mmCIF file of C-alpha atoms in Angstrom:
data_model
loop_
_atom_site.group_PDB
_atom_site.id
_atom_site.type_symbol
_atom_site.label_atom_id
_atom_site.label_comp_id
_atom_site.label_asym_id
_atom_site.label_seq_id
_atom_site.Cartn_x
_atom_site.Cartn_y
_atom_site.Cartn_z
ATOM 1 C CA UNK A 236 -36.890 -230.856 -84.291
ATOM 2 C CA UNK A 237 -37.954 -231.531 -80.728
ATOM 3 C CA UNK A 238 -36.131 -230.728 -77.494
ATOM 4 C CA UNK A 239 -36.423 -234.320 -76.292
ATOM 5 C CA UNK A 240 -34.349 -235.532 -79.275
ATOM 6 C CA UNK A 241 -31.283 -233.981 -77.607
ATOM 7 C CA UNK A 242 -31.698 -235.724 -74.286
ATOM 8 C CA UNK A 243 -29.029 -238.191 -73.130
ATOM 9 C CA UNK A 244 -27.654 -239.376 -69.811
ATOM 10 C CA UNK A 245 -24.490 -237.491 -68.823
ATOM 11 C CA UNK A 246 -22.730 -239.074 -65.828
ATOM 12 C CA UNK A 247 -21.684 -236.600 -63.146
ATOM 13 C CA UNK A 248 -18.042 -237.673 -63.326
ATOM 14 C CA UNK A 249 -17.795 -236.686 -67.019
ATOM 15 C CA UNK A 250 -18.390 -232.986 -66.309
ATOM 16 C CA UNK A 251 -14.950 -231.350 -66.468
ATOM 17 C CA UNK A 252 -14.435 -229.244 -63.346
ATOM 18 C CA UNK A 253 -10.859 -228.232 -64.220
ATOM 19 C CA UNK A 254 -8.911 -227.619 -67.435
ATOM 20 C CA UNK A 255 -6.168 -229.998 -68.576
ATOM 21 C CA UNK A 256 -2.662 -229.192 -67.334
ATOM 22 C CA UNK A 257 -1.749 -227.885 -70.785
ATOM 23 C CA UNK A 258 -4.420 -226.205 -72.895
ATOM 24 C CA UNK A 259 -3.802 -228.311 -75.982
ATOM 25 C CA UNK A 260 -3.652 -231.775 -74.404
ATOM 26 C CA UNK A 261 -7.349 -232.575 -74.029
ATOM 27 C CA UNK A 262 -8.757 -235.498 -75.985
ATOM 28 C CA UNK A 263 -9.968 -234.984 -79.531
ATOM 29 C CA UNK A 264 -12.666 -236.847 -81.431
ATOM 30 C CA UNK A 265 -12.909 -236.406 -85.214
ATOM 31 C CA UNK A 266 -16.204 -236.735 -87.079
ATOM 32 C CA UNK A 267 -16.191 -237.157 -90.880
ATOM 33 C CA UNK A 268 -19.457 -235.742 -92.155
ATOM 34 C CA UNK A 269 -19.576 -237.319 -95.642
ATOM 35 C CA UNK A 270 -18.147 -240.756 -94.873
ATOM 36 C CA UNK A 271 -20.153 -240.896 -91.620
ATOM 37 C CA UNK A 272 -17.144 -242.170 -89.688
ATOM 38 C CA UNK A 273 -15.718 -241.261 -86.279
ATOM 39 C CA UNK A 274 -12.041 -241.343 -85.224
ATOM 40 C CA UNK A 275 -10.930 -241.510 -81.594
ATOM 41 C CA UNK A 276 -7.455 -243.070 -81.801
ATOM 42 C CA UNK A 277 -4.052 -242.103 -83.136
ATOM 43 C CA UNK A 278 -2.876 -244.268 -86.045
ATOM 44 C CA UNK A 279 0.458 -245.328 -87.518
ATOM 45 C CA UNK A 280 1.452 -244.840 -91.164
ATOM 46 C CA UNK A 281 -0.432 -248.011 -92.136
ATOM 47 C CA UNK A 282 -3.634 -246.770 -90.495
ATOM 48 C CA UNK A 283 -3.499 -249.094 -87.497
ATOM 49 C CA UNK A 284 -4.281 -247.722 -84.010
ATOM 50 C CA UNK A 285 -1.205 -246.850 -81.960
ATOM 51 C CA UNK A 286 -0.933 -248.745 -78.664
ATOM 52 C CA UNK A 287 0.553 -247.716 -75.332
ATOM 53 C CA UNK A 288 2.774 -249.883 -73.121
ATOM 54 C CA UNK A 289 -0.284 -251.709 -71.786
ATOM 55 C CA UNK A 290 -1.525 -252.420 -75.324
ATOM 56 C CA UNK A 291 -4.373 -249.915 -75.088
ATOM 57 C CA UNK A 292 -5.156 -247.698 -78.096
ATOM 58 C CA UNK A 293 -3.859 -244.125 -77.761
ATOM 59 C CA UNK A 294 -6.545 -241.447 -77.981
ATOM 60 C CA UNK A 295 -6.176 -238.477 -80.289
ATOM 61 C CA UNK A 296 -5.351 -235.254 -78.462
ATOM 62 C CA UNK A 297 -6.058 -231.687 -79.483
ATOM 63 C CA UNK A 298 -2.630 -231.180 -81.049
ATOM 64 C CA UNK A 299 -3.644 -233.717 -83.718
ATOM 65 C CA UNK A 300 -5.970 -231.047 -85.176
ATOM 66 C CA UNK A 301 -3.013 -229.847 -87.253
ATOM 67 C CA UNK A 302 -2.895 -233.192 -89.078
ATOM 68 C CA UNK A 303 -6.177 -232.350 -90.840
ATOM 69 C CA UNK A 304 -5.257 -228.925 -92.266
ATOM 70 C CA UNK A 305 -2.834 -227.541 -94.848
ATOM 71 C CA UNK A 306 -1.338 -224.276 -96.060
ATOM 72 C CA UNK A 307 -4.009 -221.787 -97.094
ATOM 73 C CA UNK A 308 -6.724 -223.135 -94.812
ATOM 74 C CA UNK A 309 -8.296 -220.519 -92.518
ATOM 75 C CA UNK A 310 -9.350 -220.699 -88.873
ATOM 76 C CA UNK A 311 -11.914 -218.203 -87.562
ATOM 77 C CA UNK A 312 -11.485 -217.308 -83.869
ATOM 78 C CA UNK A 313 -13.613 -215.308 -81.429
ATOM 79 C CA UNK A 314 -11.322 -212.783 -79.735
ATOM 80 C CA UNK A 315 -13.807 -211.615 -77.109
ATOM 81 C CA UNK A 316 -12.317 -211.103 -73.653
ATOM 82 C CA UNK A 317 -14.026 -212.417 -70.527
ATOM 83 C CA UNK A 318 -14.163 -210.068 -67.541
ATOM 84 C CA UNK A 319 -14.470 -211.203 -63.884
ATOM 85 C CA UNK A 320 -18.243 -210.893 -63.843
ATOM 86 C CA UNK A 321 -19.212 -212.763 -60.666
ATOM 87 C CA UNK A 322 -19.058 -210.776 -57.430
ATOM 88 C CA UNK A 323 -20.271 -211.508 -53.919
ATOM 89 C CA UNK A 324 -21.630 -208.723 -51.732
ATOM 90 C CA UNK A 325 -23.706 -208.224 -48.631
ATOM 91 C CA UNK A 326 -27.026 -206.487 -48.256
ATOM 92 C CA UNK A 327 -27.137 -203.497 -45.945
ATOM 93 C CA UNK A 328 -28.568 -204.057 -42.452
ATOM 94 C CA UNK A 329 -29.148 -207.821 -42.861
ATOM 95 C CA UNK A 330 -25.619 -208.737 -44.069
ATOM 96 C CA UNK A 331 -27.233 -211.397 -46.302
ATOM 97 C CA UNK A 332 -24.747 -212.744 -48.848
ATOM 98 C CA UNK A 333 -25.745 -211.823 -52.417
ATOM 99 C CA UNK A 334 -24.269 -213.028 -55.695
ATOM 100 C CA UNK A 335 -24.097 -210.270 -58.296
ATOM 101 C CA UNK A 336 -23.355 -211.271 -61.884
ATOM 102 C CA UNK A 337 -22.315 -208.330 -64.052
ATOM 103 C CA UNK A 338 -23.787 -208.468 -67.552
ATOM 104 C CA UNK A 339 -22.810 -205.172 -69.155
ATOM 105 C CA UNK A 340 -22.076 -201.558 -68.354
ATOM 106 C CA UNK A 341 -24.972 -199.279 -69.276
ATOM 107 C CA UNK A 342 -23.521 -195.844 -68.549
ATOM 108 C CA UNK A 343 -19.873 -195.049 -67.751
ATOM 109 C CA UNK A 344 -20.458 -191.632 -66.190
ATOM 110 C CA UNK A 345 -23.258 -192.806 -63.887
ATOM 111 C CA UNK A 346 -21.594 -196.195 -63.132
ATOM 112 C CA UNK A 347 -24.780 -198.025 -64.195
ATOM 113 C CA UNK A 348 -24.611 -201.806 -64.743
ATOM 114 C CA UNK A 349 -27.092 -204.412 -65.905
ATOM 115 C CA UNK A 350 -26.729 -207.375 -63.495
ATOM 116 C CA UNK A 351 -28.321 -210.576 -62.238
ATOM 117 C CA UNK A 352 -28.722 -211.099 -58.490
ATOM 118 C CA UNK A 353 -29.190 -214.245 -56.420
ATOM 119 C CA UNK A 354 -31.250 -214.705 -54.303
ATOM 120 C CA UNK A 355 -33.360 -212.172 -56.208
ATOM 121 C CA UNK A 356 -36.294 -212.223 -53.765
ATOM 122 C CA UNK A 357 -34.161 -210.350 -51.211
ATOM 123 C CA UNK A 358 -33.124 -207.495 -53.485
ATOM 124 C CA UNK A 359 -35.487 -204.559 -54.023
ATOM 125 C CA UNK A 360 -35.206 -201.073 -55.475
ATOM 126 C CA UNK A 361 -33.434 -198.810 -52.995
ATOM 127 C CA UNK A 362 -31.374 -201.565 -51.364
ATOM 128 C CA UNK A 363 -27.642 -201.003 -51.018
ATOM 129 C CA UNK A 364 -25.030 -203.728 -51.529
ATOM 130 C CA UNK A 365 -21.511 -203.671 -50.085
ATOM 131 C CA UNK A 366 -18.668 -205.462 -51.893
ATOM 132 C CA UNK A 367 -15.593 -205.025 -49.716
ATOM 133 C CA UNK A 368 -14.817 -204.879 -46.019
ATOM 134 C CA UNK A 369 -13.808 -201.220 -46.127
ATOM 135 C CA UNK A 370 -17.218 -200.270 -47.524
ATOM 136 C CA UNK A 371 -15.762 -198.214 -50.378
ATOM 137 C CA UNK A 372 -17.408 -200.246 -53.183
ATOM 138 C CA UNK A 373 -21.151 -199.789 -52.730
ATOM 139 C CA UNK A 374 -24.008 -200.188 -55.206
ATOM 140 C CA UNK A 375 -27.623 -199.085 -55.058
ATOM 141 C CA UNK A 376 -30.445 -200.978 -56.777
ATOM 142 C CA UNK A 377 -32.300 -198.489 -58.971
ATOM 143 C CA UNK A 378 -34.467 -200.714 -61.188
ATOM 144 C CA UNK A 379 -35.841 -204.221 -61.774
ATOM 145 C CA UNK A 380 -35.318 -205.557 -65.296
ATOM 146 C CA UNK A 381 -36.320 -209.239 -65.161
ATOM 147 C CA UNK A 382 -37.131 -211.713 -62.375
ATOM 148 C CA UNK A 383 -33.433 -211.884 -61.454
ATOM 149 C CA UNK A 384 -32.263 -208.805 -63.308
ATOM 150 C CA UNK A 385 -31.476 -205.462 -61.682
ATOM 151 C CA UNK A 386 -29.876 -202.158 -62.618
ATOM 152 C CA UNK A 387 -27.179 -201.124 -60.157
ATOM 153 C CA UNK A 388 -25.566 -197.723 -59.698
ATOM 154 C CA UNK A 389 -22.127 -198.012 -58.139
ATOM 155 C CA UNK A 390 -21.402 -195.218 -55.667
ATOM 156 C CA UNK A 391 -17.690 -194.862 -56.319
ATOM 157 C CA UNK A 392 -16.249 -191.425 -57.025
ATOM 158 C CA UNK A 393 -13.030 -191.746 -59.028
ATOM 159 C CA UNK A 394 -11.854 -191.857 -62.658
ATOM 160 C CA UNK A 395 -13.617 -194.560 -64.669
ATOM 161 C CA UNK A 396 -10.479 -196.632 -65.298
ATOM 162 C CA UNK A 397 -9.773 -196.777 -61.582
ATOM 163 C CA UNK A 398 -13.372 -197.751 -60.841
ATOM 164 C CA UNK A 399 -13.289 -200.607 -63.359
ATOM 165 C CA UNK A 400 -9.968 -201.820 -62.003
ATOM 166 C CA UNK A 401 -11.261 -201.831 -58.421
ATOM 167 C CA UNK A 402 -14.544 -203.458 -59.434
ATOM 168 C CA UNK A 403 -12.861 -206.239 -61.390
ATOM 169 C CA UNK A 404 -10.431 -206.856 -58.534
ATOM 170 C CA UNK A 405 -13.428 -207.898 -56.446
ATOM 171 C CA UNK A 406 -14.759 -210.277 -59.100
ATOM 172 C CA UNK A 407 -13.949 -213.838 -60.074
ATOM 173 C CA UNK A 408 -13.967 -215.800 -63.312
ATOM 174 C CA UNK A 409 -17.599 -216.282 -64.420
ATOM 175 C CA UNK A 410 -17.487 -220.078 -64.578
ATOM 176 C CA UNK A 411 -20.816 -221.732 -65.448
ATOM 177 C CA UNK A 412 -22.916 -223.003 -62.567
ATOM 178 C CA UNK A 413 -22.261 -226.632 -63.454
ATOM 179 C CA UNK A 414 -18.718 -225.932 -62.234
ATOM 180 C CA UNK A 415 -19.150 -223.424 -59.372
ATOM 181 C CA UNK A 416 -21.942 -225.503 -57.857
ATOM 182 C CA UNK A 417 -19.316 -228.242 -57.436
ATOM 183 C CA UNK A 418 -16.194 -226.201 -56.615
ATOM 184 C CA UNK A 419 -15.263 -222.568 -56.023
ATOM 185 C CA UNK A 420 -13.591 -220.444 -58.675
ATOM 186 C CA UNK A 421 -9.888 -219.749 -58.105
ATOM 187 C CA UNK A 422 -7.423 -217.095 -59.254
ATOM 188 C CA UNK A 423 -6.094 -219.628 -61.777
ATOM 189 C CA UNK A 424 -9.492 -219.612 -63.467
ATOM 190 C CA UNK A 425 -9.016 -215.955 -64.402
ATOM 191 C CA UNK A 426 -6.324 -217.136 -66.844
ATOM 192 C CA UNK A 427 -7.648 -220.622 -67.613
ATOM 193 C CA UNK A 428 -11.121 -219.311 -68.557
ATOM 194 C CA UNK A 429 -9.652 -216.949 -71.154
ATOM 195 C CA UNK A 430 -8.453 -217.629 -74.702
ATOM 196 C CA UNK A 431 -4.804 -216.722 -75.227
ATOM 197 C CA UNK A 432 -5.774 -214.390 -78.102
ATOM 198 C CA UNK A 433 -8.577 -212.641 -76.158
ATOM 199 C CA UNK A 434 -8.551 -208.928 -76.962
ATOM 200 C CA UNK A 435 -11.928 -207.167 -76.899
ATOM 201 C CA UNK A 436 -13.576 -207.096 -73.483
ATOM 202 C CA UNK A 437 -17.269 -207.869 -73.188
ATOM 203 C CA UNK A 438 -17.938 -211.592 -72.640
ATOM 204 C CA UNK A 439 -19.454 -213.069 -69.484
ATOM 205 C CA UNK A 440 -18.552 -216.605 -70.501
ATOM 206 C CA UNK A 441 -15.639 -217.919 -72.526
ATOM 207 C CA UNK A 442 -15.862 -219.162 -76.126
ATOM 208 C CA UNK A 443 -14.898 -222.592 -74.827
ATOM 209 C CA UNK A 444 -13.599 -224.217 -78.015
ATOM 210 C CA UNK A 445 -10.917 -221.542 -78.218
ATOM 211 C CA UNK A 446 -9.568 -222.416 -74.768
ATOM 212 C CA UNK A 447 -7.711 -225.421 -76.259
ATOM 213 C CA UNK A 448 -5.363 -223.309 -78.376
ATOM 214 C CA UNK A 449 -1.914 -222.762 -76.849
ATOM 215 C CA UNK A 450 0.702 -220.296 -78.055
ATOM 216 C CA UNK A 451 2.866 -223.226 -79.160
ATOM 217 C CA UNK A 452 0.055 -224.738 -81.184
ATOM 218 C CA UNK A 453 -0.810 -221.459 -82.889
ATOM 219 C CA UNK A 454 2.829 -220.951 -83.762
ATOM 220 C CA UNK A 455 2.909 -224.406 -85.363
ATOM 221 C CA UNK A 456 -0.227 -223.496 -87.319
ATOM 222 C CA UNK A 457 1.390 -220.282 -88.483
ATOM 223 C CA UNK A 458 4.526 -222.150 -89.618
ATOM 224 C CA UNK A 459 2.308 -224.566 -91.539
ATOM 225 C CA UNK A 460 0.775 -221.655 -93.450
ATOM 226 C CA UNK A 461 -2.671 -221.716 -91.846
ATOM 227 C CA UNK A 462 -4.399 -218.319 -91.906
ATOM 228 C CA UNK A 463 -6.110 -216.723 -88.876
ATOM 229 C CA UNK A 464 -9.243 -214.575 -88.942
ATOM 230 C CA UNK A 465 -10.464 -212.883 -85.759
ATOM 231 C CA UNK A 466 -14.019 -211.754 -85.135
ATOM 232 C CA UNK A 467 -15.675 -210.639 -81.891
ATOM 233 C CA UNK A 468 -18.797 -212.136 -80.336
ATOM 234 C CA UNK A 469 -19.443 -211.106 -76.745
ATOM 235 C CA UNK A 470 -20.677 -214.433 -75.389
ATOM 236 C CA UNK A 471 -23.664 -214.018 -73.062
ATOM 237 C CA UNK A 472 -25.549 -216.387 -70.766
ATOM 238 C CA UNK A 473 -28.320 -217.323 -73.193
ATOM 239 C CA UNK A 474 -26.644 -220.590 -74.153
ATOM 240 C CA UNK A 475 -26.974 -221.801 -70.556
ATOM 241 C CA UNK A 476 -30.691 -221.066 -70.210
ATOM 242 C CA UNK A 477 -33.035 -224.031 -70.099
ATOM 243 C CA UNK A 478 -35.197 -224.415 -73.181
ATOM 244 C CA UNK A 479 -38.814 -224.490 -72.005
ATOM 245 C CA UNK A 480 -40.548 -225.533 -75.228
ATOM 246 C CA UNK A 481 -40.569 -228.931 -76.929
ATOM 247 C CA UNK A 482 -40.886 -227.369 -80.399
ATOM 248 C CA UNK A 483 -37.491 -225.751 -81.054
ATOM 249 C CA UNK A 484 -38.920 -223.309 -83.596
ATOM 250 C CA UNK A 485 -40.609 -221.545 -80.656
ATOM 251 C CA UNK A 486 -37.421 -220.966 -78.626
ATOM 252 C CA UNK A 487 -36.001 -217.426 -78.587
ATOM 253 C CA UNK A 488 -32.289 -216.801 -78.013
ATOM 254 C CA UNK A 489 -30.819 -213.844 -76.122
ATOM 255 C CA UNK A 490 -28.985 -211.347 -78.314
ATOM 256 C CA UNK A 491 -25.182 -211.132 -78.372
ATOM 257 C CA UNK A 492 -23.137 -208.240 -79.697
ATOM 258 C CA UNK A 493 -20.803 -209.076 -82.570
ATOM 259 C CA UNK A 494 -18.270 -207.427 -84.872
ATOM 260 C CA UNK A 495 -16.809 -208.754 -88.130
ATOM 261 C CA UNK A 496 -14.273 -206.503 -89.862
ATOM 262 C CA UNK A 497 -12.876 -206.290 -93.374
ATOM 263 C CA UNK A 498 -9.626 -208.082 -92.530
ATOM 264 C CA UNK A 499 -11.466 -211.172 -91.264
ATOM 265 C CA UNK A 500 -13.746 -211.170 -94.317
ATOM 266 C CA UNK A 501 -10.797 -210.949 -96.684
ATOM 267 C CA UNK A 502 -8.988 -213.851 -94.993
ATOM 268 C CA UNK A 503 -12.054 -216.115 -94.927
ATOM 269 C CA UNK A 504 -13.238 -215.297 -98.429
ATOM 270 C CA UNK A 505 -9.780 -215.761 -99.949
ATOM 271 C CA UNK A 506 -9.512 -219.243 -98.421
ATOM 272 C CA UNK A 507 -13.033 -220.104 -99.502
ATOM 273 C CA UNK A 508 -12.739 -218.929 -103.105
ATOM 274 C CA UNK A 509 -9.383 -220.707 -103.497
ATOM 275 C CA UNK A 510 -10.882 -224.003 -102.364
ATOM 276 C CA UNK A 511 -9.279 -224.194 -98.924
ATOM 277 C CA UNK A 512 -10.945 -225.198 -95.658
ATOM 278 C CA UNK A 513 -12.632 -222.594 -93.473
ATOM 279 C CA UNK A 514 -12.798 -223.808 -89.864
ATOM 280 C CA UNK A 515 -14.983 -222.028 -87.316
ATOM 281 C CA UNK A 516 -13.664 -222.374 -83.770
ATOM 282 C CA UNK A 517 -16.752 -222.795 -81.611
ATOM 283 C CA UNK A 518 -20.473 -222.335 -81.835
ATOM 284 C CA UNK A 519 -20.246 -218.580 -81.207
ATOM 285 C CA UNK A 520 -18.139 -218.159 -84.354
ATOM 286 C CA UNK A 521 -20.412 -220.426 -86.395
ATOM 287 C CA UNK A 522 -23.459 -218.423 -85.312
ATOM 288 C CA UNK A 523 -21.781 -215.107 -86.092
ATOM 289 C CA UNK A 524 -20.521 -216.112 -89.532
ATOM 290 C CA UNK A 525 -23.973 -217.430 -90.407
ATOM 291 C CA UNK A 526 -25.449 -214.124 -89.277
ATOM 292 C CA UNK A 527 -23.128 -212.237 -91.640
ATOM 293 C CA UNK A 528 -23.006 -214.563 -94.659
ATOM 294 C CA UNK A 529 -24.189 -213.219 -98.003
ATOM 295 C CA UNK A 530 -26.262 -214.953 -100.671
ATOM 296 C CA UNK A 531 -22.970 -215.668 -102.453
ATOM 297 C CA UNK A 532 -21.871 -217.654 -99.341
ATOM 298 C CA UNK A 533 -19.073 -215.174 -98.650
ATOM 299 C CA UNK A 534 -18.555 -213.421 -95.322
ATOM 300 C CA UNK A 535 -19.666 -209.789 -95.038
ATOM 301 C CA UNK A 536 -18.617 -207.041 -92.633
ATOM 302 C CA UNK A 537 -21.033 -206.739 -89.726
ATOM 303 C CA UNK A 538 -21.483 -204.681 -86.583
ATOM 304 C CA UNK A 539 -24.540 -205.274 -84.450
ATOM 305 C CA UNK A 540 -26.345 -208.038 -82.589
ATOM 306 C CA UNK A 541 -27.374 -211.605 -83.282
ATOM 307 C CA UNK A 542 -29.974 -213.855 -81.695
ATOM 308 C CA UNK A 543 -29.648 -216.557 -84.332
ATOM 309 C CA UNK A 544 -30.672 -220.014 -83.104
ATOM 310 C CA UNK A 545 -29.251 -222.840 -85.220
ATOM 311 C CA UNK A 546 -30.585 -226.382 -84.954
ATOM 312 C CA UNK A 547 -31.020 -229.268 -87.448
ATOM 313 C CA UNK A 548 -31.675 -229.238 -90.308
ATOM 314 C CA UNK A 549 -29.548 -226.251 -91.322
ATOM 315 C CA UNK A 550 -27.248 -225.577 -94.275
ATOM 316 C CA UNK A 551 -24.137 -223.601 -93.334
ATOM 317 C CA UNK A 552 -22.904 -221.059 -95.867
ATOM 318 C CA UNK A 553 -19.409 -220.081 -94.752
ATOM 319 C CA UNK A 554 -17.480 -222.846 -92.972
ATOM 320 C CA UNK A 555 -16.901 -226.444 -94.018
ATOM 321 C CA UNK A 556 -15.187 -227.540 -90.791
ATOM 322 C CA UNK A 557 -15.851 -226.819 -87.126
ATOM 323 C CA UNK A 558 -14.286 -227.310 -83.701
ATOM 324 C CA UNK A 559 -16.572 -227.595 -80.701
ATOM 325 C CA UNK A 560 -16.577 -228.987 -77.185
ATOM 326 C CA UNK A 561 -18.860 -231.712 -75.855
ATOM 327 C CA UNK A 562 -21.921 -229.987 -74.469
ATOM 328 C CA UNK A 563 -24.674 -230.761 -72.007
ATOM 329 C CA UNK A 564 -27.920 -232.550 -72.910
ATOM 330 C CA UNK A 565 -30.675 -230.401 -74.433
ATOM 331 C CA UNK A 566 -28.362 -227.369 -74.780
ATOM 332 C CA UNK A 567 -28.438 -224.932 -77.697
ATOM 333 C CA UNK A 568 -24.709 -225.606 -78.131
ATOM 334 C CA UNK A 569 -25.337 -229.310 -78.754
ATOM 335 C CA UNK A 570 -28.114 -228.421 -81.181
ATOM 336 C CA UNK A 571 -25.866 -226.140 -83.229
ATOM 337 C CA UNK A 572 -23.137 -228.798 -83.298
ATOM 338 C CA UNK A 573 -25.693 -231.349 -84.516
ATOM 339 C CA UNK A 574 -26.821 -228.923 -87.207
ATOM 340 C CA UNK A 575 -23.245 -228.732 -88.501
ATOM 341 C CA UNK A 576 -22.314 -232.404 -88.289
ATOM 342 C CA UNK A 577 -25.723 -233.980 -88.853
ATOM 343 C CA UNK A 578 -28.046 -235.038 -86.039
ATOM 344 C CA UNK A 579 -27.582 -238.806 -86.159
ATOM 345 C CA UNK A 580 -23.791 -238.687 -86.575
ATOM 346 C CA UNK A 581 -23.283 -236.177 -83.752
ATOM 347 C CA UNK A 582 -25.543 -238.086 -81.373
ATOM 348 C CA UNK A 583 -23.547 -241.246 -82.209
ATOM 349 C CA UNK A 584 -20.340 -239.322 -81.429
ATOM 350 C CA UNK A 585 -21.801 -238.188 -78.101
ATOM 351 C CA UNK A 586 -22.751 -241.760 -77.269
ATOM 352 C CA UNK A 587 -19.154 -242.837 -77.944
ATOM 353 C CA UNK A 588 -17.887 -239.920 -75.866
ATOM 354 C CA UNK A 589 -19.928 -240.996 -72.839
ATOM 355 C CA UNK A 590 -18.928 -244.638 -73.186
ATOM 356 C CA UNK A 591 -15.234 -243.774 -73.532
ATOM 357 C CA UNK A 592 -15.000 -241.250 -70.720
ATOM 358 C CA UNK A 593 -14.637 -238.005 -72.667
ATOM 359 C CA UNK A 594 -15.063 -234.846 -70.579
ATOM 360 C CA UNK A 595 -17.959 -232.449 -71.146
ATOM 361 C CA UNK A 596 -18.353 -228.695 -70.722
ATOM 362 C CA UNK A 597 -16.149 -225.639 -71.180
ATOM 363 C CA UNK A 598 -13.095 -227.328 -69.625
ATOM 364 C CA UNK A 599 -13.799 -230.608 -71.403
ATOM 365 C CA UNK A 600 -12.651 -232.388 -74.554
ATOM 366 C CA UNK A 601 -12.906 -231.291 -78.189
ATOM 367 C CA UNK A 602 -14.750 -232.416 -81.304
ATOM 368 C CA UNK A 603 -13.521 -231.706 -84.849
ATOM 369 C CA UNK A 604 -16.130 -231.968 -87.615
ATOM 370 C CA UNK A 605 -14.713 -232.436 -91.135
ATOM 371 C CA UNK A 606 -16.507 -232.315 -94.477
ATOM 372 C CA UNK A 607 -15.019 -235.514 -95.905
#
């Protein structure tokens, strides 16, 4: 397929800059893959749309997800934990303000980190950056990695746990630029931009579809007999990079580290072999399960990296249902969603979303894709 096939007009006001007041109260749209139908409204027992006091149809909200699943169905979650990756420092002598985006720690003993810097043209090997007023957190640039990439060595002499704690205290939630270019990150974002089941640190952006799940909702799922499987995919920034080729077969994705253990495989494969639904929560989970699926269409244990790029047409081997957000035009996330739901049906759903004021992005509304 071509990049231009995923272009659509997204009005500025539909980009969600803040999360809903409660995690699980965003709008939900439901796409039925086989019947090629789309649901937006809550219905009564006779199948008629429910109306509010002003006689307007009532939209589905995320809590309605439970209506589509039964005992024995399995949800696959990404339990990666986002760390406060965006820091602001000043360059020595000039006091120029520099944004430093932490990507990953390279060496604990030497305090080496792989980072992105902005504006990159001002940062050269040998420069020192200061991150607090007392001057105790200092980093030296020791290498160039890409046009914006640098290797920093933090000059901070203390136990590693204390260093990490002090470093993270200076950082903020790594919200995507389509948010921070319009408003500053707050302390609330440190909690809002984190799934409630986050466990394994390593992500520099949140697996957004998981942000909708509240503790109350997961408890209701548990009571209903729905099984949970947790895998880890450390979400990186590759999904936000612009695609620079029209022919999608020529686009290369950044690699992301992932882990799938025996317990998750057992849960997923039991549901699958017994004829229950397997629902992947988000594009990161869908990509990871497709990386680790066997020829028998069962999930296998996996520890390593994936740079899998999924776009239509693609036949998924593990999951039959999927939860995603509404993503930006020409994004790899939209392409993977279209691969799961079918290009024409998903683009129709996106058209309805724009016309009906659904919110887009990591803090936006949700899409449930069913195989019925």
